[in-house]
Amino acid sequence: MSNRIVNWFKYASPQSFYPLAGKLIPWFWALAIVFTVAGLYITFFAAPTDFQQGEGYRIIFIHVPAAWMSMFIYIVMAGWAGLGLALNTRLSGMMAQALAPTGAIMAFLSLWTGAFWGKPMWGAWWVWDARLTSALILFFLYIGFIALQAAIDDPRRADKAGAILALVGVVNVPIIYFSVKWWNTLHQGASVSLTKAPTMAATMLWGMLIMALAFWMYSIAVALTRVRAIILEREAHTEWVKDLPEVQGAKQ
Amino acid sequence: MNWESPAAFFAMGGYGLYVWGSFGVCAVLMIVEPILASKRRKDILRSLRRERIAEQLDPQ
């Protein structure tokens, strides 16, 4: 048990996390590609035409995973930011900073695909509905987090300011999730929930879950790639960075 | 199989604009983002290597 705790703290330092991330990235890319191919096959070939929405419903296979990831990444980002605020660990702020752009892209994609789904089905690209509005606020929270950190020169102070913003914004995530229950919205309720059986055909459900896994693996791979860049930027003055083979000029 | 021809596949039963507008933008962003992320690392590595060379040329 004590051994595991020691290992955990070992990887909490940028110096040991950097090579670990480098080893993990290709595996996450491989999984992302496998799940994407399988997910797209189900999306376009295995899943049947919907009896109400025809072929238009196929947007669900990216809309729902993007929306899930936008909320999940926010919670993870705020978690890292909070950890950094509480324990003052160097890696935490870097992780939060690495996750923000990916989360912002997921939030944007959930809005974009939602608009492209809403137009043919509801007749409007956008409505000021509780679900859509709270999802838009999530997107702005990501943008605000990125802008705030970019505006502060000292990285440690930027981490602290960003962490407070991220933690305050967490309140929005349950609002998004429960918005379809709390308010009378145009957006449909959850098709998949933890408490009751899914209200959709098995093929569609599997397609959505596999696409969600693909988005998940993608997000991990790209966030790890970005955190490696951030580690190098922030630790540029340290001996271990100067001693890295890639800085010594061995490869790329 | 859902589709009788490639044309039917691209038409998406009349929802072509919406389906491909969604999947297209999603694909573009998910290709561009990793490229930018790895470029960011390559850029900092390049400047670190330059710094190292500069230190070797000008030892204090």
Short mmCIF file of C-alpha atoms in Angstrom, two decimals:
data_model
loop_
_atom_site.label_atom_id
_atom_site.label_comp_id
_atom_site.label_asym_id
_atom_site.label_seq_id
_atom_site.Cartn_x
_atom_site.Cartn_y
_atom_site.Cartn_z
CA MET A 1 0.00 0.00 0.00
CA SER A 2 2.73 2.47 0.99
CA ASN A 3 4.55 1.47 -2.17
CA ARG A 4 1.59 2.57 -4.29
CA ILE A 5 1.42 5.94 -2.56
CA VAL A 6 5.11 6.50 -3.21
CA ASN A 7 4.65 5.67 -6.90
CA TRP A 8 1.72 8.01 -7.14
CA PHE A 9 3.74 10.92 -5.84
CA LYS A 10 6.64 9.97 -8.07
CA TYR A 11 4.48 10.53 -11.15
CA ALA A 12 3.09 13.76 -9.69
CA SER A 13 6.37 15.49 -10.56
CA PRO A 14 6.69 16.93 -14.08
CA GLN A 15 10.10 15.30 -14.45
CA SER A 16 8.78 11.75 -14.16
CA PHE A 17 5.39 12.45 -15.71
CA TYR A 18 6.93 13.78 -18.93
CA PRO A 19 8.44 10.46 -20.10
CA LEU A 20 5.46 8.48 -18.77
CA ALA A 21 3.09 10.62 -20.86
CA GLY A 22 5.36 10.12 -23.87
CA LYS A 23 5.06 6.34 -23.50
CA LEU A 24 1.27 6.43 -23.04
CA ILE A 25 0.37 8.76 -25.93
CA PRO A 26 0.78 6.23 -28.81
CA TRP A 27 -1.43 3.72 -26.96
CA PHE A 28 -4.20 6.27 -26.50
CA TRP A 29 -3.96 7.26 -30.17
CA ALA A 30 -4.18 3.59 -31.19
CA LEU A 31 -7.28 3.08 -29.03
CA ALA A 32 -8.81 6.33 -30.30
CA ILE A 33 -8.39 5.18 -33.92
CA VAL A 34 -9.78 1.69 -33.25
CA PHE A 35 -12.84 3.06 -31.44
CA THR A 36 -13.37 5.77 -34.09
CA VAL A 37 -13.34 3.24 -36.95
CA ALA A 38 -15.71 0.91 -35.08
CA GLY A 39 -17.90 3.83 -33.99
CA LEU A 40 -18.13 5.31 -37.50
CA TYR A 41 -18.98 1.89 -38.92
CA ILE A 42 -21.89 1.59 -36.50
CA THR A 43 -22.86 5.24 -37.07
CA PHE A 44 -23.17 4.98 -40.84
CA PHE A 45 -23.61 1.29 -41.68
CA ALA A 46 -24.85 -0.78 -38.75
CA ALA A 47 -27.31 1.62 -37.15
CA PRO A 48 -30.72 1.58 -38.84
CA THR A 49 -32.61 4.63 -40.09
CA ASP A 50 -34.64 6.28 -37.33
CA PHE A 51 -38.40 6.02 -37.86
CA GLN A 52 -38.99 9.64 -36.79
CA GLN A 53 -35.84 11.53 -37.75
CA GLY A 54 -34.68 9.53 -40.78
CA GLU A 55 -30.93 9.77 -41.34
CA GLY A 56 -30.66 13.10 -39.53
CA TYR A 57 -30.49 11.46 -36.12
CA ARG A 58 -27.01 10.10 -36.93
CA ILE A 59 -25.61 13.38 -35.57
CA ILE A 60 -26.34 11.88 -32.12
CA PHE A 61 -23.23 9.71 -32.46
CA ILE A 62 -20.96 12.74 -32.17
CA HIS A 63 -23.28 15.20 -30.42
CA VAL A 64 -23.74 13.17 -27.24
CA PRO A 65 -20.08 12.07 -26.86
CA ALA A 66 -18.92 15.68 -27.41
CA ALA A 67 -21.42 16.97 -24.85
CA TRP A 68 -20.43 14.30 -22.32
CA MET A 69 -16.74 15.03 -22.79
CA SER A 70 -17.25 18.79 -22.48
CA MET A 71 -18.76 18.26 -19.02
CA PHE A 72 -16.42 15.48 -17.95
CA ILE A 73 -13.25 17.32 -19.00
CA TYR A 74 -14.46 20.38 -17.11
CA ILE A 75 -14.82 18.37 -13.90
CA VAL A 76 -11.37 16.80 -14.35
CA MET A 77 -9.86 20.20 -15.17
CA ALA A 78 -11.43 21.80 -12.10
CA GLY A 79 -10.28 18.80 -10.04
CA TRP A 80 -6.66 19.29 -11.13
CA ALA A 81 -6.95 23.04 -10.60
CA GLY A 82 -8.37 22.53 -7.10
CA LEU A 83 -5.64 20.03 -6.27
CA GLY A 84 -3.04 22.56 -7.35
CA LEU A 85 -4.67 25.23 -5.22
CA ALA A 86 -4.78 22.96 -2.16
CA LEU A 87 -1.42 21.17 -2.42
CA ASN A 88 0.54 23.61 -4.58
CA THR A 89 1.81 20.78 -6.80
CA ARG A 90 3.45 21.87 -10.04
CA LEU A 91 1.93 19.27 -12.33
CA SER A 92 -1.71 20.05 -11.38
CA GLY A 93 -1.79 23.49 -12.95
CA MET A 94 -0.13 22.15 -16.09
CA MET A 95 -2.75 19.40 -16.38
CA ALA A 96 -5.61 21.88 -15.96
CA GLN A 97 -4.06 24.13 -18.61
CA ALA A 98 -3.58 21.20 -20.98
CA LEU A 99 -7.21 20.08 -20.65
CA ALA A 100 -8.85 23.47 -21.20
CA PRO A 101 -8.47 23.76 -25.01
CA THR A 102 -9.68 20.18 -25.53
CA GLY A 103 -12.66 20.84 -23.29
CA ALA A 104 -13.41 24.06 -25.15
CA ILE A 105 -13.35 22.17 -28.46
CA MET A 106 -15.71 19.52 -27.07
CA ALA A 107 -18.05 22.24 -25.79
CA PHE A 108 -17.92 23.96 -29.18
CA LEU A 109 -18.63 20.67 -30.99
CA SER A 110 -21.61 19.92 -28.75
CA LEU A 111 -23.05 23.36 -29.62
CA TRP A 112 -22.18 23.11 -33.32
CA THR A 113 -23.54 19.60 -33.85
CA GLY A 114 -26.53 20.57 -31.72
CA ALA A 115 -27.24 23.51 -34.02
CA PHE A 116 -26.91 21.28 -37.09
CA TRP A 117 -29.31 18.84 -35.49
CA GLY A 118 -31.71 21.43 -34.16
CA LYS A 119 -32.16 23.17 -37.51
CA PRO A 120 -33.76 20.23 -39.35
CA MET A 121 -35.61 18.81 -36.32
CA TRP A 122 -36.78 21.91 -34.42
CA GLY A 123 -36.56 24.41 -37.27
CA ALA A 124 -34.02 26.61 -35.47
CA TRP A 125 -30.23 26.65 -35.23
CA TRP A 126 -30.48 28.04 -31.72
CA VAL A 127 -33.06 28.59 -29.00
CA TRP A 128 -32.51 30.14 -25.58
CA ASP A 129 -33.46 26.94 -23.88
CA ALA A 130 -32.04 25.99 -20.45
CA ARG A 131 -29.93 23.11 -21.80
CA LEU A 132 -28.49 25.09 -24.70
CA THR A 133 -27.86 28.20 -22.64
CA SER A 134 -26.06 26.33 -19.86
CA ALA A 135 -23.96 24.48 -22.48
CA LEU A 136 -23.04 27.86 -24.01
CA ILE A 137 -22.01 29.10 -20.55
CA LEU A 138 -19.75 26.03 -20.24
CA PHE A 139 -18.06 27.00 -23.50
CA PHE A 140 -17.57 30.56 -22.20
CA LEU A 141 -16.14 29.20 -18.93
CA TYR A 142 -13.48 27.33 -20.90
CA ILE A 143 -12.70 30.42 -22.98
CA GLY A 144 -12.60 32.54 -19.81
CA PHE A 145 -10.24 30.08 -18.13
CA ILE A 146 -7.89 30.09 -21.14
CA ALA A 147 -8.01 33.89 -21.50
CA LEU A 148 -7.47 34.51 -17.78
CA GLN A 149 -4.43 32.26 -17.70
CA ALA A 150 -3.03 33.82 -20.85
CA ALA A 151 -3.43 37.30 -19.34
CA ILE A 152 -1.26 36.57 -16.27
CA ASP A 153 2.47 36.32 -16.85
CA ASP A 154 3.51 34.42 -13.73
CA PRO A 155 2.42 30.79 -14.31
CA ARG A 156 1.86 30.04 -10.61
CA ARG A 157 -0.41 33.06 -10.19
CA ALA A 158 -2.16 32.21 -13.46
CA ASP A 159 -2.79 28.71 -12.07
CA LYS A 160 -4.30 30.13 -8.88
CA ALA A 161 -6.58 32.59 -10.65
CA GLY A 162 -7.63 29.95 -13.19
CA ALA A 163 -8.30 27.45 -10.42
CA ILE A 164 -10.73 29.78 -8.67
CA LEU A 165 -12.58 30.45 -11.93
CA ALA A 166 -12.67 26.73 -12.74
CA LEU A 167 -13.95 25.78 -9.29
CA VAL A 168 -16.67 28.43 -9.24
CA GLY A 169 -17.75 27.30 -12.72
CA VAL A 170 -18.20 23.68 -11.63
CA VAL A 171 -21.68 24.62 -10.40
CA ASN A 172 -22.69 24.90 -14.06
CA VAL A 173 -22.06 21.21 -14.81
CA PRO A 174 -24.96 19.78 -12.75
CA ILE A 175 -27.09 22.64 -14.09
CA ILE A 176 -26.41 21.43 -17.64
CA TYR A 177 -27.00 17.82 -16.71
CA PHE A 178 -30.30 18.37 -14.90
CA SER A 179 -31.51 21.32 -17.00
CA VAL A 180 -33.81 19.05 -19.02
CA LYS A 181 -35.49 17.94 -15.79
CA TRP A 182 -35.57 21.21 -13.87
CA TRP A 183 -36.91 23.36 -16.68
CA ASN A 184 -39.39 22.78 -19.42
CA THR A 185 -36.98 22.62 -22.34
CA LEU A 186 -37.13 21.98 -26.04
CA HIS A 187 -34.10 19.73 -25.71
CA GLN A 188 -35.05 16.11 -25.20
CA GLY A 189 -34.36 14.36 -21.90
CA ALA A 190 -31.45 12.00 -21.31
CA SER A 191 -31.59 8.86 -23.48
CA VAL A 192 -29.01 7.18 -21.29
CA SER A 193 -28.89 7.57 -17.53
CA LEU A 194 -27.35 5.75 -14.61
CA THR A 195 -30.64 5.06 -12.90
CA LYS A 196 -32.88 3.64 -15.60
CA ALA A 197 -32.71 1.51 -18.72
CA PRO A 198 -31.69 3.41 -21.87
CA THR A 199 -34.57 4.52 -24.08
CA MET A 200 -32.93 3.65 -27.38
CA ALA A 201 -32.21 0.67 -29.62
CA ALA A 202 -29.21 -1.48 -28.65
CA THR A 203 -27.24 -0.81 -31.88
CA MET A 204 -27.64 2.95 -31.45
CA LEU A 205 -26.68 2.74 -27.79
CA TRP A 206 -23.55 0.71 -28.57
CA GLY A 207 -22.59 3.08 -31.36
CA MET A 208 -22.89 6.03 -29.02
CA LEU A 209 -20.92 4.36 -26.23
CA ILE A 210 -18.12 3.33 -28.62
CA MET A 211 -17.97 6.84 -30.06
CA ALA A 212 -17.85 8.18 -26.50
CA LEU A 213 -14.86 5.90 -25.83
CA ALA A 214 -13.22 7.19 -29.02
CA PHE A 215 -13.71 10.79 -27.87
CA TRP A 216 -12.39 9.84 -24.46
CA MET A 217 -9.20 8.27 -25.83
CA TYR A 218 -8.74 11.20 -28.22
CA SER A 219 -9.06 13.70 -25.37
CA ILE A 220 -6.53 11.85 -23.22
CA ALA A 221 -4.05 11.55 -26.11
CA VAL A 222 -4.25 15.20 -27.13
CA ALA A 223 -4.20 16.50 -23.54
CA LEU A 224 -1.11 14.41 -22.77
CA THR A 225 0.57 15.74 -25.92
CA ARG A 226 -0.22 19.29 -24.81
CA VAL A 227 0.86 18.75 -21.21
CA ARG A 228 4.26 17.57 -22.46
CA ALA A 229 4.68 20.85 -24.31
CA ILE A 230 3.58 22.82 -21.24
CA ILE A 231 5.99 20.89 -18.98
CA LEU A 232 8.89 21.77 -21.31
CA GLU A 233 7.82 25.43 -21.49
CA ARG A 234 7.54 25.83 -17.73
CA GLU A 235 10.53 23.70 -16.75
CA ALA A 236 12.79 25.09 -19.49
CA HIS A 237 15.26 26.41 -16.92
CA THR A 238 15.74 23.06 -15.13
CA GLU A 239 18.65 20.66 -15.52
CA TRP A 240 16.48 17.62 -16.28
CA VAL A 241 14.92 19.39 -19.30
CA LYS A 242 18.37 20.45 -20.53
CA ASP A 243 19.55 16.83 -20.19
CA LEU A 244 16.65 15.33 -22.18
CA PRO A 245 17.84 13.46 -25.30
CA GLU A 246 15.41 15.45 -27.48
CA VAL A 247 16.98 18.70 -26.22
CA GLN A 248 20.49 17.31 -26.60
CA GLY A 249 19.62 16.91 -30.26
CA ALA A 250 19.48 13.12 -30.57
CA LYS A 251 16.06 12.91 -32.19
CA GLN A 252 13.55 15.24 -33.88
CA MET B 1 -26.63 -2.36 -45.56
CA ASN B 2 -28.39 1.01 -45.33
CA TRP B 3 -27.31 2.58 -48.60
CA GLU B 4 -28.24 1.70 -52.16
CA SER B 5 -25.56 3.87 -53.76
CA PRO B 6 -22.73 6.24 -52.78
CA ALA B 7 -25.00 9.14 -53.79
CA ALA B 8 -27.63 7.97 -51.31
CA PHE B 9 -24.94 7.78 -48.65
CA PHE B 10 -23.87 11.39 -49.24
CA ALA B 11 -27.46 12.61 -49.47
CA MET B 12 -28.24 11.15 -46.01
CA GLY B 13 -31.95 11.01 -46.85
CA GLY B 14 -32.08 14.78 -47.38
CA TYR B 15 -30.11 15.56 -44.20
CA GLY B 16 -26.74 15.67 -45.99
CA LEU B 17 -25.95 19.28 -45.09
CA TYR B 18 -26.66 18.72 -41.41
CA VAL B 19 -25.01 15.33 -41.01
CA TRP B 20 -21.88 16.22 -43.02
CA GLY B 21 -21.77 19.72 -41.55
CA SER B 22 -21.57 18.12 -38.11
CA PHE B 23 -19.17 15.29 -38.90
CA GLY B 24 -17.01 17.48 -41.14
CA VAL B 25 -16.36 20.19 -38.56
CA CYS B 26 -15.80 17.53 -35.91
CA ALA B 27 -13.23 15.77 -38.12
CA VAL B 28 -11.42 19.02 -39.00
CA LEU B 29 -11.10 20.10 -35.36
CA MET B 30 -9.98 16.65 -34.24
CA ILE B 31 -7.27 16.63 -36.91
CA VAL B 32 -6.09 20.23 -36.37
CA GLU B 33 -5.98 20.12 -32.55
CA PRO B 34 -3.41 17.29 -32.24
CA ILE B 35 -1.29 18.90 -34.97
CA LEU B 36 -1.23 22.19 -33.04
CA ALA B 37 -0.51 20.40 -29.76
CA SER B 38 2.47 18.52 -31.17
CA LYS B 39 3.68 21.64 -32.98
CA ARG B 40 3.68 23.45 -29.62
CA ARG B 41 6.04 20.79 -28.23
CA LYS B 42 8.27 20.88 -31.33
CA ASP B 43 8.53 24.68 -31.07
CA ILE B 44 9.65 24.66 -27.45
CA LEU B 45 12.10 21.82 -28.18
CA ARG B 46 13.60 23.83 -31.03
CA SER B 47 14.13 26.87 -28.83
CA LEU B 48 15.58 24.70 -26.03
CA ARG B 49 18.07 23.19 -28.50
CA ARG B 50 19.04 26.69 -29.71
CA GLU B 51 19.60 27.77 -26.11
CA ARG B 52 21.83 24.75 -25.53
CA ILE B 53 23.91 25.52 -28.61
CA ALA B 54 24.19 29.17 -27.59
CA GLU B 55 25.45 28.12 -24.15
CA GLN B 56 28.08 25.85 -25.73
CA LEU B 57 29.31 28.61 -28.00
CA ASP B 58 29.46 31.14 -25.20
CA PRO B 59 30.50 29.45 -21.94
CA GLN B 60 30.74 31.80 -18.99
#
